[in-house]
Tab-separated table of C-alpha atoms in Angstrom:
chain	number	residue	atom	x	y	z
Z	1	ARG	CA	5.740	23.464	-8.805
Z	2	ALA	CA	4.600	20.446	-10.803
Z	3	SER	CA	8.458	18.848	-12.686
Z	4	GLU	CA	7.524	18.151	-16.189
Z	5	VAL	CA	5.703	15.092	-16.859
Z	6	SER	CA	7.883	11.918	-17.336
Z	7	GLU	CA	6.323	8.908	-20.093
Z	8	SER	CA	7.901	6.999	-16.899
Z	9	SER	CA	5.715	4.463	-16.144
Z	10	HIS	CA	6.637	5.099	-12.326
Z	11	LEU	CA	5.476	8.865	-11.644
Z	12	PRO	CA	1.879	10.094	-11.517
Z	13	PRO	CA	0.300	11.188	-14.650
Z	14	GLU	CA	0.217	15.191	-12.840
Z	15	GLY	CA	3.564	15.042	-12.075
Z	16	ILE	CA	5.745	15.333	-9.596
Z	17	PHE	CA	5.358	18.389	-7.247
Z	18	ARG	CA	7.754	19.858	-5.384
Z	19	SER	CA	8.115	23.259	-2.957
Z	20	VAL	CA	10.719	25.570	-3.559
Z	21	THR	CA	12.719	28.042	-1.530
Z	22	ALA	CA	13.704	31.336	-2.646
Z	23	VAL	CA	17.468	32.719	-1.787
Z	24	LEU	CA	18.559	36.341	-2.177
Z	25	THR	CA	22.086	37.017	-1.658
Z	26	ILE	CA	24.620	39.251	-2.847
Z	27	ASP	CA	27.616	38.239	-4.664
Z	28	GLU	CA	31.413	39.956	-3.931
Z	29	ASN	CA	30.408	42.603	-6.530
Z	30	ASP	CA	27.444	43.940	-4.663
Z	31	ASN	CA	25.027	42.486	-7.347
Z	32	MET	CA	21.953	40.062	-6.271
Z	33	VAL	CA	21.747	37.080	-6.820
Z	34	LEU	CA	18.414	34.742	-6.232
Z	35	SER	CA	18.742	30.810	-5.799
Z	36	MET	CA	16.181	28.157	-5.611
Z	37	TYR	CA	15.892	24.970	-3.579
Z	38	ASP	CA	14.659	22.245	-3.305
Z	39	PRO	CA	14.153	22.367	0.403
Z	40	MET	CA	13.225	18.385	0.186
Z	41	ASP	CA	17.003	17.556	-1.547
Z	42	ARG	CA	18.646	20.049	1.297
Z	43	GLU	CA	18.257	21.987	3.984
Z	44	LEU	CA	21.112	24.020	5.032
Z	45	VAL	CA	22.579	26.822	2.362
Z	46	GLU	CA	25.666	28.979	2.803
Z	47	PHE	CA	24.296	32.839	3.622
Z	48	CYS	CA	25.781	35.986	5.046
Z	49	ASP	CA	29.137	34.244	5.858
Z	50	GLY	CA	27.260	31.966	7.398
Z	51	VAL	CA	25.309	28.762	7.241
Z	52	ALA	CA	21.517	28.497	7.818
Z	53	GLN	CA	18.785	26.682	7.882
Z	54	LEU	CA	16.356	26.827	4.507
Z	55	ALA	CA	12.675	27.473	5.381
Z	56	ALA	CA	10.064	25.098	3.347
Z	57	ASP	CA	6.676	24.069	2.797
Z	58	PHE	CA	6.589	20.179	2.712
Z	59	THR	CA	2.827	20.656	2.348
Z	60	ALA	CA	2.730	22.443	-0.771
Z	61	PRO	CA	3.263	19.698	-3.132
Z	62	TYR	CA	0.735	16.550	-1.554
Z	63	ALA	CA	-1.963	19.697	-1.554
Z	64	SER	CA	-1.349	20.251	-5.455
Z	65	LEU	CA	-1.536	17.058	-6.466
Z	66	ALA	CA	-5.016	16.174	-4.512
Z	67	ALA	CA	-6.180	19.780	-6.269
Z	68	THR	CA	-4.941	18.391	-9.698
Z	69	THR	CA	-5.915	14.457	-9.511
Z	70	HIS	CA	-8.684	12.947	-9.724
Z	71	LEU	CA	-8.136	9.845	-7.101
Z	72	ALA	CA	-11.262	11.398	-5.341
Z	73	SER	CA	-13.546	10.420	-8.130
Z	74	ALA	CA	-11.358	7.081	-9.127
Z	75	ALA	CA	-11.972	5.847	-5.659
Z	76	ALA	CA	-15.617	5.350	-6.446
Z	77	ALA	CA	-15.495	3.912	-9.665
Z	78	GLY	CA	-12.655	1.556	-8.746
Z	79	PHE	CA	-14.757	0.193	-6.431
Z	80	PHE	CA	-18.263	-0.154	-8.319
Z	81	ASP	CA	-16.546	-0.231	-11.373
Z	82	PRO	CA	-12.739	-2.109	-11.335
Z	83	GLU	CA	-12.413	-2.394	-14.988
Z	84	ASP	CA	-13.069	0.729	-15.523
Z	85	VAL	CA	-10.243	2.347	-13.987
Z	86	ARG	CA	-7.483	-0.952	-14.652
Z	87	ALA	CA	-5.692	1.570	-16.829
Z	88	ARG	CA	-4.859	3.958	-13.320
Z	89	ARG	CA	-2.999	0.781	-11.100
Z	90	GLY	CA	0.103	0.616	-10.497
Z	91	SER	CA	2.574	1.698	-8.340
Z	92	TYR	CA	3.804	5.033	-7.665
Z	93	LEU	CA	6.572	7.734	-6.791
Z	94	LEU	CA	5.895	11.105	-5.298
Z	95	GLN	CA	9.693	11.823	-6.213
Z	96	GLU	CA	12.321	11.145	-8.312
Z	97	TYR	CA	14.328	7.716	-6.822
Z	98	ASP	CA	16.141	7.987	-4.749
Z	99	PRO	CA	19.203	5.152	-4.355
Z	100	ASP	CA	19.816	5.592	-0.279
Z	101	ARG	CA	16.187	6.634	0.700
Z	102	ILE	CA	14.231	2.811	1.845
Z	103	PRO	CA	10.401	3.398	0.032
Z	104	ILE	CA	7.594	3.219	2.372
Z	105	VAL	CA	4.672	1.776	0.323
Z	106	LEU	CA	1.660	3.135	1.088
Z	107	ILE	CA	-1.861	1.003	0.280
Z	108	HIS	CA	-5.163	2.586	-0.024
Z	109	GLY	CA	-8.400	0.131	1.756
Z	110	LEU	CA	-11.536	-0.314	0.197
Z	111	TRP	CA	-13.636	2.979	-1.915
Z	112	SER	CA	-10.164	5.162	-0.986
Z	113	SER	CA	-7.049	6.435	-2.983
Z	114	PRO	CA	-3.718	7.114	-1.982
Z	115	LEU	CA	-5.269	10.852	-0.692
Z	116	THR	CA	-6.247	8.822	2.638
Z	117	TRP	CA	-2.175	8.612	3.667
Z	118	ARG	CA	-1.624	12.921	2.706
Z	119	GLU	CA	-1.430	13.228	6.631
Z	120	VAL	CA	0.416	10.794	7.234
Z	121	THR	CA	3.340	11.762	4.301
Z	122	ASN	CA	2.813	15.443	4.954
Z	123	GLU	CA	4.127	14.155	8.951
Z	124	ILE	CA	6.973	11.920	7.225
Z	125	TRP	CA	8.377	14.723	4.484
Z	126	GLY	CA	7.666	17.124	7.623
Z	127	ASP	CA	10.915	15.188	9.649
Z	128	PRO	CA	13.862	15.569	8.277
Z	129	LEU	CA	15.755	12.498	9.806
Z	130	LEU	CA	12.905	10.747	7.752
Z	131	ARG	CA	12.562	12.560	4.759
Z	132	GLU	CA	15.973	12.132	4.744
Z	133	ARG	CA	16.698	8.282	5.175
Z	134	PHE	CA	12.552	7.244	3.343
Z	135	GLN	CA	11.065	8.081	-0.047
Z	136	ILE	CA	6.670	8.427	-0.383
Z	137	TRP	CA	5.592	5.354	-3.134
Z	138	HIS	CA	2.280	4.426	-3.418
Z	139	TYR	CA	-0.096	2.165	-4.575
Z	140	VAL	CA	-3.511	2.825	-6.316
Z	141	TYR	CA	-5.515	-0.136	-7.929
Z	142	PRO	CA	-10.040	-0.843	-8.307
Z	143	THR	CA	-11.313	-1.792	-4.575
Z	144	GLY	CA	-13.714	-3.353	-6.098
Z	145	THR	CA	-11.550	-6.206	-7.206
Z	146	PRO	CA	-11.041	-9.138	-4.209
Z	147	VAL	CA	-7.626	-9.521	-1.914
Z	148	LEU	CA	-5.607	-12.050	-3.333
Z	149	THR	CA	-6.206	-10.422	-7.088
Z	150	THR	CA	-5.195	-7.271	-6.101
Z	151	ALA	CA	-2.236	-8.613	-4.111
Z	152	ARG	CA	-1.074	-10.744	-7.712
Z	153	ASP	CA	-1.267	-6.997	-9.201
Z	154	LEU	CA	0.772	-5.284	-6.491
Z	155	ARG	CA	2.999	-7.971	-6.373
Z	156	LEU	CA	3.878	-7.902	-10.357
Z	157	SER	CA	3.767	-4.390	-10.168
Z	158	LEU	CA	6.432	-4.094	-7.538
Z	159	GLU	CA	8.709	-6.863	-8.670
Z	160	GLY	CA	8.479	-4.758	-12.057
Z	161	LEU	CA	9.270	-1.337	-10.935
Z	162	ILE	CA	12.258	-2.930	-9.020
Z	163	HIS	CA	13.646	-3.821	-11.959
Z	164	GLN	CA	13.186	-0.857	-13.694
Z	165	LEU	CA	14.323	1.445	-11.604
Z	166	ASP	CA	17.378	-1.150	-9.562
Z	167	PRO	CA	18.408	-3.448	-12.072
Z	168	GLU	CA	21.294	-5.014	-10.671
Z	169	ARG	CA	19.691	-5.384	-7.347
Z	170	ASP	CA	22.595	-3.436	-5.873
Z	171	ASP	CA	20.772	-0.019	-4.639
Z	172	ALA	CA	20.272	0.020	-0.838
Z	173	ALA	CA	16.375	1.409	-1.120
Z	174	THR	CA	15.343	-1.044	-3.048
Z	175	ASN	CA	15.912	-4.369	-0.500
Z	176	ASP	CA	14.529	-2.895	2.856
Z	177	ILE	CA	11.070	-2.164	1.833
Z	178	VAL	CA	8.541	-0.582	3.658
Z	179	LEU	CA	4.702	-1.680	3.189
Z	180	MET	CA	1.625	0.429	5.100
Z	181	GLY	CA	-1.272	-1.272	5.025
Z	182	HIS	CA	-4.576	0.580	5.755
Z	183	SER	CA	-7.738	-1.341	6.659
Z	184	MET	CA	-7.713	-3.946	3.337
Z	185	GLY	CA	-5.029	-2.294	2.431
Z	186	GLY	CA	-2.794	-4.041	5.607
Z	187	LEU	CA	-4.911	-7.889	4.173
Z	188	ILE	CA	-3.341	-6.860	0.417
Z	189	ALA	CA	0.134	-6.030	2.049
Z	190	LYS	CA	0.154	-9.425	4.297
Z	191	THR	CA	0.465	-12.097	1.190
Z	192	LEU	CA	3.149	-10.066	0.353
Z	193	VAL	CA	4.899	-11.466	3.293
Z	194	GLN	CA	3.568	-15.028	3.709
Z	195	SER	CA	4.130	-18.181	1.957
Z	196	SER	CA	0.846	-19.566	1.149
Z	197	GLY	CA	2.134	-23.363	-0.206
Z	198	SER	CA	-1.907	-24.858	-1.601
Z	199	THR	CA	-3.411	-23.584	1.146
Z	200	VAL	CA	-5.515	-20.480	0.220
Z	201	TRP	CA	-6.082	-22.784	-3.431
Z	202	ASP	CA	-6.983	-25.747	-0.854
Z	203	ALA	CA	-9.767	-23.568	0.644
Z	204	ARG	CA	-11.783	-23.165	-3.119
Z	205	PHE	CA	-11.100	-26.284	-4.975
Z	206	ARG	CA	-11.262	-29.794	-4.517
Z	207	MET	CA	-8.247	-31.078	-6.754
Z	208	SER	CA	-4.978	-29.437	-7.256
Z	209	ILE	CA	-3.647	-27.433	-9.703
Z	210	GLU	CA	-1.656	-30.257	-10.965
Z	211	GLU	CA	-4.478	-32.383	-11.162
Z	212	MET	CA	-6.620	-29.593	-13.982
Z	213	SER	CA	-6.870	-29.458	-16.874
Z	214	LEU	CA	-6.188	-26.038	-18.003
Z	215	GLU	CA	-5.317	-23.569	-20.349
Z	216	GLU	CA	-2.206	-22.653	-20.676
Z	217	GLY	CA	-2.771	-18.663	-20.150
Z	218	ASP	CA	-4.849	-19.511	-17.597
Z	219	ARG	CA	-2.820	-21.878	-15.187
Z	220	ALA	CA	0.041	-19.433	-15.303
Z	221	MET	CA	-2.656	-17.077	-14.110
Z	222	ALA	CA	-4.336	-19.584	-11.422
Z	223	THR	CA	-0.846	-20.325	-9.826
Z	224	GLN	CA	0.000	-16.255	-9.306
Z	225	ILE	CA	-2.879	-15.533	-7.606
Z	226	TYR	CA	-3.227	-18.246	-5.790
Z	227	PHE	CA	0.219	-19.421	-4.818
Z	228	PHE	CA	3.181	-16.981	-3.291
Z	229	GLU	CA	6.093	-16.533	-1.301
Z	230	PRO	CA	7.502	-13.196	0.210
Z	231	LEU	CA	9.263	-10.834	-1.694
Z	232	PRO	CA	12.403	-10.312	-0.311
Z	233	PHE	CA	12.623	-6.834	-0.773
Z	234	VAL	CA	9.922	-6.346	1.714
Z	235	GLU	CA	11.248	-5.374	5.436
Z	236	CYS	CA	9.023	-4.244	8.002
Z	237	VAL	CA	5.137	-3.757	7.143
Z	238	ILE	CA	2.637	-1.455	9.411
Z	239	PHE	CA	-0.989	-2.264	9.421
Z	240	LEU	CA	-3.486	0.213	10.407
Z	241	ALA	CA	-7.602	-0.962	11.663
Z	242	THR	CA	-7.101	-4.321	9.362
Z	243	PRO	CA	-9.666	-7.166	9.044
Z	244	HIS	CA	-7.263	-9.627	8.732
Z	245	ARG	CA	-10.499	-12.059	9.550
Z	246	GLY	CA	-12.398	-9.837	7.957
Z	247	SER	CA	-15.869	-7.435	9.000
Z	248	GLU	CA	-19.189	-8.662	9.831
Z	249	LEU	CA	-20.228	-5.503	8.228
Z	250	ALA	CA	-19.358	-7.849	4.771
Z	251	ASP	CA	-22.391	-9.807	6.066
Z	252	GLY	CA	-24.701	-7.085	6.912
Z	253	LEU	CA	-27.238	-4.922	4.832
Z	254	VAL	CA	-24.690	-2.684	4.202
Z	255	GLY	CA	-21.979	-5.125	2.386
Z	256	ARG	CA	-24.661	-6.698	0.884
Z	257	LEU	CA	-26.376	-4.515	-0.786
Z	258	GLY	CA	-22.575	-2.811	-1.704
Z	259	ASP	CA	-21.800	-6.655	-2.670
Z	260	SER	CA	-24.543	-6.798	-5.675
Z	261	LEU	CA	-23.116	-2.991	-6.584
Z	262	VAL	CA	-19.817	-3.856	-7.902
Z	263	ARG	CA	-19.568	-5.130	-11.445
Z	264	PRO	CA	-17.608	-8.785	-11.170
Z	265	SER	CA	-14.410	-8.750	-13.084
Z	266	THR	CA	-14.511	-9.919	-16.869
Z	267	MET	CA	-11.327	-11.490	-16.200
Z	268	LEU	CA	-11.834	-13.394	-13.143
Z	269	GLU	CA	-15.286	-14.429	-13.822
Z	270	GLY	CA	-14.126	-15.646	-17.462
Z	271	LEU	CA	-10.940	-17.766	-15.291
Z	272	SER	CA	-12.844	-19.090	-13.243
Z	273	ARG	CA	-16.114	-20.749	-15.754
Z	274	ARG	CA	-13.343	-21.794	-17.665
Z	275	ILE	CA	-11.781	-23.874	-14.719
Z	276	SER	CA	-14.957	-25.319	-13.540
Z	277	SER	CA	-16.014	-26.182	-17.402
Z	278	LEU	CA	-12.566	-28.280	-18.194
Z	279	ASN	CA	-13.243	-29.100	-14.625
Z	280	PRO	CA	-16.305	-29.892	-13.837
Z	281	GLY	CA	-16.965	-30.874	-9.491
Z	282	ALA	CA	-13.374	-28.826	-8.682
Z	283	ARG	CA	-14.222	-25.801	-7.357
Z	284	TYR	CA	-17.017	-26.191	-4.300
Z	285	PRO	CA	-19.837	-25.099	-4.445
Z	286	ASP	CA	-20.346	-22.028	-2.024
Z	287	SER	CA	-17.415	-20.016	-4.337
Z	288	ARG	CA	-18.911	-17.916	-6.437
Z	289	ASP	CA	-16.919	-17.285	-9.856
Z	290	ALA	CA	-15.811	-13.822	-9.564
Z	291	PRO	CA	-16.765	-12.268	-5.886
Z	292	SER	CA	-15.929	-9.056	-5.085
Z	293	SER	CA	-13.864	-7.296	-3.027
Z	294	ILE	CA	-16.030	-7.168	-0.477
Z	295	ASP	CA	-17.286	-10.900	-0.211
Z	296	VAL	CA	-14.117	-11.627	0.723
Z	297	LEU	CA	-13.503	-9.164	3.309
Z	298	SER	CA	-16.368	-11.882	4.605
Z	299	PRO	CA	-15.604	-13.307	8.159
Z	300	SER	CA	-16.680	-16.541	7.287
Z	301	HIS	CA	-14.929	-16.859	3.679
Z	302	ALA	CA	-12.871	-19.567	3.269
Z	303	GLY	CA	-10.271	-17.730	1.567
Z	304	LEU	CA	-9.747	-15.582	3.623
Z	305	ARG	CA	-9.661	-17.350	6.635
Z	306	ALA	CA	-6.897	-19.418	5.129
Z	307	LEU	CA	-4.570	-16.159	4.628
Z	308	SER	CA	-5.819	-15.811	8.792
Z	309	GLU	CA	-4.165	-18.643	8.653
Z	310	LEU	CA	-0.301	-18.345	6.902
Z	311	ALA	CA	2.494	-17.320	9.311
Z	312	ILE	CA	4.696	-13.977	8.419
Z	313	ASP	CA	7.572	-14.715	7.182
Z	314	SER	CA	10.206	-14.880	10.372
Z	315	GLN	CA	11.935	-11.958	8.848
Z	316	VAL	CA	10.122	-9.403	8.523
Z	317	SER	CA	9.377	-7.652	11.182
Z	318	TYR	CA	5.258	-6.064	12.006
Z	319	HIS	CA	3.631	-3.873	13.543
Z	320	SER	CA	-0.145	-2.786	14.386
Z	321	ILE	CA	-2.422	0.315	14.675
Z	322	ILE	CA	-5.512	-0.435	15.794
Z	323	ALA	CA	-8.455	1.589	15.948
Z	324	THR	CA	-11.813	0.903	18.902
Z	325	LYS	CA	-13.845	3.690	19.709
Z	326	ASP	CA	-13.535	2.792	23.020
Z	327	GLY	CA	-9.914	2.794	23.694
Z	328	SER	CA	-10.035	-1.389	24.563
Z	329	SER	CA	-9.291	-4.193	23.661
Z	330	GLY	CA	-12.075	-6.291	24.967
Z	331	GLU	CA	-13.916	-8.465	23.344
Z	332	HIS	CA	-16.918	-6.249	21.297
Z	333	ALA	CA	-14.261	-3.592	21.364
Z	334	SER	CA	-14.318	-2.458	17.384
Z	335	ASP	CA	-13.662	0.412	15.509
Z	336	GLY	CA	-17.268	0.389	13.707
Z	337	VAL	CA	-15.824	-1.939	11.224
Z	338	VAL	CA	-12.706	-3.931	11.975
Z	339	LEU	CA	-13.460	-6.034	16.203
Z	340	TYR	CA	-10.063	-5.985	17.538
Z	341	GLU	CA	-10.003	-9.665	17.674
Z	342	SER	CA	-9.706	-8.766	13.883
Z	343	ALA	CA	-7.294	-6.388	13.825
Z	344	HIS	CA	-4.924	-8.177	16.455
Z	345	LEU	CA	-1.634	-10.044	15.641
Z	346	GLN	CA	0.118	-12.484	17.440
Z	347	GLY	CA	3.502	-11.999	17.215
Z	348	ALA	CA	3.614	-8.329	16.216
Z	349	SER	CA	6.375	-6.231	17.119
Z	350	SER	CA	4.321	-4.097	18.872
Z	351	GLU	CA	0.342	-2.940	19.084
Z	352	LEU	CA	-1.239	0.368	19.100
Z	353	ILE	CA	-4.750	0.866	20.481
Z	354	VAL	CA	-5.987	4.378	19.495
Z	355	GLU	CA	-9.677	5.737	20.634
Z	356	ALA	CA	-11.158	6.415	16.772
Z	357	GLY	CA	-13.299	4.767	14.367
Z	358	HIS	CA	-12.060	3.204	11.026
Z	359	ASP	CA	-10.763	6.274	10.239
Z	360	VAL	CA	-7.764	5.843	12.143
Z	361	VAL	CA	-4.993	6.516	9.893
Z	362	LEU	CA	-6.220	10.315	10.040
Z	363	HIS	CA	-6.006	10.526	13.227
Z	364	GLU	CA	-2.486	12.297	15.058
Z	365	GLU	CA	-1.801	9.001	17.566
Z	366	SER	CA	-1.634	7.237	15.508
Z	367	TRP	CA	0.897	9.062	12.561
Z	368	ARG	CA	3.290	9.402	15.942
Z	369	GLU	CA	3.481	5.747	16.212
Z	370	ILE	CA	3.904	5.319	12.731
Z	371	ARG	CA	6.998	7.787	13.379
Z	372	ARG	CA	8.215	5.572	16.027
Z	373	ILE	CA	8.121	2.668	14.031
Z	374	LEU	CA	10.132	4.463	11.698
Z	375	HIS	CA	12.824	5.684	13.412
Z	376	SER	CA	13.385	2.836	15.175
Z	377	LYS	CA	14.071	1.292	11.660
Z	378	ILE	CA	16.201	3.683	10.909
Z	379	LYS	CA	19.974	2.403	11.869
Z	380	GLY	CA	23.674	3.694	11.736
Z	381	PRO	CA	24.900	6.975	13.008
Z	382	ALA	CA	22.306	9.039	11.367
Z	383	GLY	CA	19.281	7.063	13.733
Z	384	ASP	CA	21.776	7.468	16.642
């Protein structure tokens, strides 16, 4: 069933779906008593002078949400016309906030939606220990928007959400967050654990931001997009098939065609043109007014190369799940979209190569690795 839809901005507009287990017992007066339990919050009940394990179906809630939502159609709309679905952009909880459960923020990739995480979500909910210790959050965004802008939006969304849920910042949940990103979603996640300095800005502009003539609002927006620091509440990142150094498909026929069909962000286009108008010659000539997400995924894109040079915060653990069609890490090994050498990260706490295509997030071997990583995060008696 779907719980009552709240006005809170952090709950999906479709509502929260739960599975409920019914238990029929007989009391001391021989009356039959029907009780309803949420197996997400309770595993054992007293039954017949003993304790019984609740039967549960943890796949039904997500299946019900998937059957109700319009996110599948929004995936294409968010790619071709990002402005059309910006209203749906944001961070959403799949269950009521629990101050003791660590959030896992799932960030989908290009021309995709949170529905790509359905198997991963079911695997986490189906594991008793992970179900007890973690909660699932989704980030929804229009995938035609370039990486830095989406990263800025995600950063602001998470900061706002955590302030709303835990204004005192004393919950265990909001100090140990896990990010999980598939494909372009991994690039977006990575910026949340990096310090940009002026590296990203300098890749696009000849002048420093301090030297530029900018309106106050434009200066603030440009600062948010191009300058960032690691979020202090993120502790771990899991990358799946992430093109850290781009994808050659972005420069090919399919990429160029897709890029030509994306309607540019009016916000970014306006910002870039105002910067150029007030500061002639400040922008490098090969920089577009409003690049699409595909443009930024080109291995030759200056902004992407700058991002790839930034180190991940030393306090953050990160893991890579990389797909190649032959299961190797050879020079030309690829999942059909991303080369191994683009997805590989030095210094990762772990790296697993899965024999699969770019849809590695749908493969059982990936789920097992995700479970292993999450189990390794759990500390204390519950994780022993």
